[in-house]
GROMACS .gro file of C-alpha atoms in nm:
model
  203
    1MET     CA    1   3.857   6.377  -3.544
    2PRO     CA    2   3.938   6.053  -3.730
    3ALA     CA    3   3.660   5.878  -3.920
    4ALA     CA    4   3.720   5.550  -3.736
    5ARG     CA    5   3.939   5.386  -3.477
    6ARG     CA    6   4.267   5.277  -3.631
    7ALA     CA    7   4.360   4.912  -3.628
    8PRO     CA    8   4.641   4.823  -3.385
    9THR     CA    9   4.989   4.856  -3.539
   10SER     CA   10   5.207   4.691  -3.272
   11VAL     CA   11   5.241   4.313  -3.266
   12ALA     CA   12   5.103   4.301  -2.910
   13GLY     CA   13   4.806   4.515  -3.016
   14ARG     CA   14   4.726   4.295  -3.313
   15VAL     CA   15   4.758   3.974  -3.110
   16TRP     CA   16   4.540   4.120  -2.833
   17ASN     CA   17   4.278   4.226  -3.087
   18ALA     CA   18   4.273   3.870  -3.225
   19LEU     CA   19   4.226   3.732  -2.872
   20LEU     CA   20   3.935   3.968  -2.810
   21GLY     CA   21   3.755   3.842  -3.118
   22ALA     CA   22   3.836   3.473  -3.074
   23ASP     CA   23   3.554   3.223  -3.014
   24ALA     CA   24   3.798   2.934  -2.966
   25PRO     CA   25   4.161   2.890  -2.852
   26LEU     CA   26   4.421   3.012  -3.102
   27SER     CA   27   4.772   2.882  -3.174
   28ALA     CA   28   5.073   3.095  -3.262
   29PRO     CA   29   5.031   3.005  -3.632
   30ASP     CA   30   4.667   3.115  -3.603
   31PHE     CA   31   4.781   3.453  -3.468
   32ALA     CA   32   5.037   3.479  -3.748
   33ALA     CA   33   4.767   3.419  -4.009
   34LEU     CA   34   4.531   3.670  -3.846
   35THR     CA   35   4.784   3.946  -3.779
   36GLY     CA   36   5.057   3.900  -4.040
   37ALA     CA   37   5.316   3.920  -3.760
   38ASP     CA   38   5.630   3.708  -3.724
   39LEU     CA   39   5.597   3.398  -3.505
   40CYS     CA   40   5.892   3.495  -3.282
   41ALA     CA   41   5.736   3.838  -3.217
   42ILE     CA   42   5.399   3.678  -3.142
   43HIS     CA   43   5.540   3.446  -2.875
   44LYS     CA   44   5.673   3.734  -2.663
   45PRO     CA   45   5.338   3.889  -2.558
   46LEU     CA   46   5.175   3.545  -2.538
   47ARG     CA   47   5.438   3.425  -2.287
   48ALA     CA   48   5.406   3.743  -2.079
   49TRP     CA   49   5.025   3.733  -2.070
   50ALA     CA   50   5.015   3.361  -1.994
   51GLY     CA   51   5.269   3.405  -1.713
   52ALA     CA   52   5.058   3.682  -1.559
   53GLY     CA   53   4.737   3.477  -1.583
   54ILE     CA   54   4.580   3.715  -1.833
   55ILE     CA   55   4.538   3.438  -2.089
   56LEU     CA   56   4.527   3.060  -2.054
   57LYS     CA   57   4.780   2.833  -2.224
   58ILE     CA   58   4.633   2.504  -2.342
   59ASP     CA   59   4.901   2.237  -2.384
   60GLY     CA   60   4.911   2.038  -2.703
   61ARG     CA   61   5.067   2.045  -3.047
   62PRO     CA   62   5.050   2.326  -3.121
   63GLN     CA   63   4.988   2.509  -2.792
   64ARG     CA   64   4.680   2.727  -2.798
   65TYR     CA   65   4.579   3.035  -2.605
   66LEU     CA   66   4.248   3.171  -2.479
   67MET     CA   67   4.146   3.478  -2.281
   68ALA     CA   68   4.104   3.398  -1.910
   69ALA     CA   69   3.748   3.437  -1.783
   70GLN     CA   70   3.844   3.700  -1.524
   71THR     CA   71   4.040   3.915  -1.770
   72GLU     CA   72   3.890   4.255  -1.848
   73ARG     CA   73   3.826   4.294  -2.220
   74SER     CA   74   4.005   4.626  -2.255
   75LEU     CA   75   4.074   4.773  -2.598
   76THR     CA   76   4.439   4.827  -2.506
   77PRO     CA   77   4.667   4.526  -2.459
   78PRO     CA   78   4.793   4.490  -2.101
   79THR     CA   79   5.157   4.557  -2.020
   80VAL     CA   80   5.340   4.304  -1.802
   81HIS     CA   81   5.655   4.417  -1.616
   82HIS     CA   82   5.966   4.198  -1.602
   83ASP     CA   83   5.875   4.087  -1.249
   84GLY     CA   84   5.532   3.966  -1.368
   85ARG     CA   85   5.330   4.261  -1.236
   86ILE     CA   86   5.052   4.382  -1.464
   87ALA     CA   87   5.050   4.754  -1.542
   88ILE     CA   88   4.697   4.873  -1.470
   89ARG     CA   89   4.542   5.109  -1.724
   90PRO     CA   90   4.245   5.311  -1.597
   91ARG     CA   91   3.927   5.239  -1.791
   92SER     CA   92   3.781   5.521  -1.998
   93SER     CA   93   3.443   5.672  -1.908
   94ARG     CA   94   3.284   5.504  -2.209
   95GLU     CA   95   3.426   5.164  -2.114
   96LYS     CA   96   3.281   5.203  -1.764
   97ILE     CA   97   2.939   5.310  -1.893
   98TRP     CA   98   2.917   5.033  -2.153
   99SER     CA   99   3.021   4.768  -1.900
  100ALA     CA  100   2.756   4.891  -1.652
  101ILE     CA  101   2.488   4.899  -1.922
  102ARG     CA  102   2.562   4.537  -2.019
  103VAL     CA  103   2.534   4.426  -1.656
  104LEU     CA  104   2.230   4.634  -1.552
  105LYS     CA  105   2.031   4.593  -1.878
  106THR     CA  106   1.767   4.843  -1.753
  107PHE     CA  107   1.892   5.167  -1.599
  108ASP     CA  108   1.868   5.546  -1.583
  109VAL     CA  109   2.120   5.829  -1.604
  110PRO     CA  110   2.165   5.890  -1.227
  111GLN     CA  111   2.224   5.517  -1.177
  112LEU     CA  112   2.501   5.510  -1.439
  113MET     CA  113   2.656   5.827  -1.294
  114LEU     CA  114   2.668   5.666  -0.949
  115VAL     CA  115   2.791   5.324  -1.060
  116CYS     CA  116   3.054   5.454  -1.303
  117GLY     CA  117   3.161   5.774  -1.128
  118VAL     CA  118   3.121   5.978  -1.448
  119LYS     CA  119   2.960   6.310  -1.537
  120ARG     CA  120   2.601   6.349  -1.654
  121GLY     CA  121   2.705   6.490  -1.990
  122GLN     CA  122   2.924   6.188  -2.065
  123VAL     CA  123   2.635   5.951  -1.996
  124LEU     CA  124   2.382   6.153  -2.196
  125GLU     CA  125   2.609   6.183  -2.501
  126PHE     CA  126   2.675   5.809  -2.512
  127LEU     CA  127   2.311   5.711  -2.445
  128SER     CA  128   2.190   5.947  -2.717
  129ALA     CA  129   2.416   5.774  -2.972
  130LEU     CA  130   2.317   5.426  -2.851
  131ASP     CA  131   1.949   5.526  -2.870
  132GLN     CA  132   1.978   5.656  -3.226
  133ALA     CA  133   2.167   5.342  -3.333
  134GLY     CA  134   1.904   5.113  -3.179
  135TYR     CA  135   2.128   4.970  -2.909
  136VAL     CA  136   1.906   5.094  -2.625
  137ARG     CA  137   1.540   5.195  -2.594
  138ARG     CA  138   1.434   5.504  -2.399
  139HIS     CA  139   1.114   5.444  -2.203
  140PRO     CA  140   0.842   5.714  -2.177
  141CYS     CA  141   0.842   5.899  -1.847
  142GLN     CA  142   0.647   6.164  -1.660
  143ALA     CA  143   0.763   6.525  -1.638
  144GLY     CA  144   1.037   6.560  -1.380
  145GLU     CA  145   1.124   6.190  -1.385
  146SER     CA  146   1.454   6.055  -1.507
  147PRO     CA  147   1.387   5.836  -1.814
  148ARG     CA  148   1.485   5.471  -1.796
  149TYR     CA  149   1.656   5.279  -2.074
  150THR     CA  150   1.670   4.913  -2.170
  151LEU     CA  151   1.961   4.751  -2.349
  152LEU     CA  152   1.852   4.590  -2.676
  153HIS     CA  153   2.181   4.506  -2.842
  154ARG     CA  154   2.460   4.364  -2.623
  155SER     CA  155   2.703   4.328  -2.914
  156GLY     CA  156   3.020   4.253  -2.717
  157PRO     CA  157   3.250   4.372  -2.438
  158ARG     CA  158   3.412   4.661  -2.622
  159PRO     CA  159   3.221   4.992  -2.616
  160PRO     CA  160   3.098   5.140  -2.944
  161SER     CA  161   3.276   5.459  -3.047
  162ILE     CA  162   3.130   5.773  -3.204
  163THR     CA  163   3.316   5.920  -3.499
  164ARG     CA  164   3.268   6.234  -3.706
  165SER     CA  165   3.352   6.279  -4.073
  166LEU     CA  166   3.318   6.565  -4.319
  167SER     CA  167   3.122   6.480  -4.633
  168GLY     CA  168   2.971   6.721  -4.884
  169GLY     CA  169   3.054   7.018  -4.666
  170ARG     CA  170   2.869   6.888  -4.359
  171TRP     CA  171   2.972   6.683  -4.056
  172THR     CA  172   2.808   6.347  -3.997
  173ARG     CA  173   2.833   6.119  -3.694
  174THR     CA  174   2.861   5.740  -3.703
  175LEU     CA  175   2.849   5.481  -3.427
  176VAL     CA  176   3.122   5.223  -3.486
  177ASP     CA  177   3.096   4.889  -3.306
  178PRO     CA  178   3.443   4.731  -3.263
  179ASN     CA  179   3.284   4.399  -3.166
  180THR     CA  180   3.105   4.344  -3.496
  181GLY     CA  181   3.250   4.605  -3.731
  182ALA     CA  182   2.903   4.756  -3.775
  183ARG     CA  183   2.880   5.126  -3.864
  184VAL     CA  184   2.547   5.299  -3.791
  185PRO     CA  185   2.482   5.659  -3.908
  186LEU     CA  186   2.354   5.884  -3.630
  187ALA     CA  187   2.185   6.150  -3.840
  188GLY     CA  188   1.823   6.238  -3.768
  189ARG     CA  189   1.603   6.200  -3.463
  190PRO     CA  190   1.682   5.941  -3.194
  191ASN     CA  191   1.557   5.594  -3.274
  192THR     CA  192   1.312   5.448  -3.018
  193SER     CA  193   1.211   5.132  -3.201
  194SER     CA  194   1.242   4.798  -3.027
  195ALA     CA  195   1.463   4.639  -3.293
  196PRO     CA  196   1.834   4.726  -3.322
  197ARG     CA  197   1.954   4.832  -3.665
  198ALA     CA  198   2.306   4.692  -3.637
  199GLY     CA  199   2.404   4.329  -3.676
  200GLY     CA  200   2.527   4.104  -3.395
  201VAL     CA  201   2.396   3.931  -3.088
  202VAL     CA  202   2.074   4.069  -2.947
  203GLY     CA  203   1.982   4.026  -2.584
   0.00000   0.00000   0.00000
């Protein structure tokens, strides 16, 4: 497996990634500076997304663009057909789980399975990594009870990924947060402290 998620290579991917991380409206020259892409190539996805209502176009000199409030913050840039229809990409299991965790804030495994329509193993694997990285806290529970978790570190809309790398003859796992760029080693016992170890917005 790769050590980390690769940065987008297409112009649309790079522009979309810049939109996801933007705190304020961006102009085409802003996108060019952030992505290194040609201005003519940048305008094509911006026009398509604005026409489909995925992003908002703010008139002025220069025109600026901002993600629409209702737009899902998917890692993959949306595709817009020539007739203006948006090609829908199914969300991954991890995207569903992370989105539910951010909304619920306190939850258990059966609840996430029901809300997200995912398997128990998928939930447990992701929660174990989030627990070790200090993103969630696992509450004590009685025998036979399903443990509850509380979100400590909201970070951002994009789900953290779990990567593996070979170093010194042994495999290590790392949680990579695409919202902040934080990388948290997952070696050792799960972390149950109340303070997250990665940087970003807490709450």
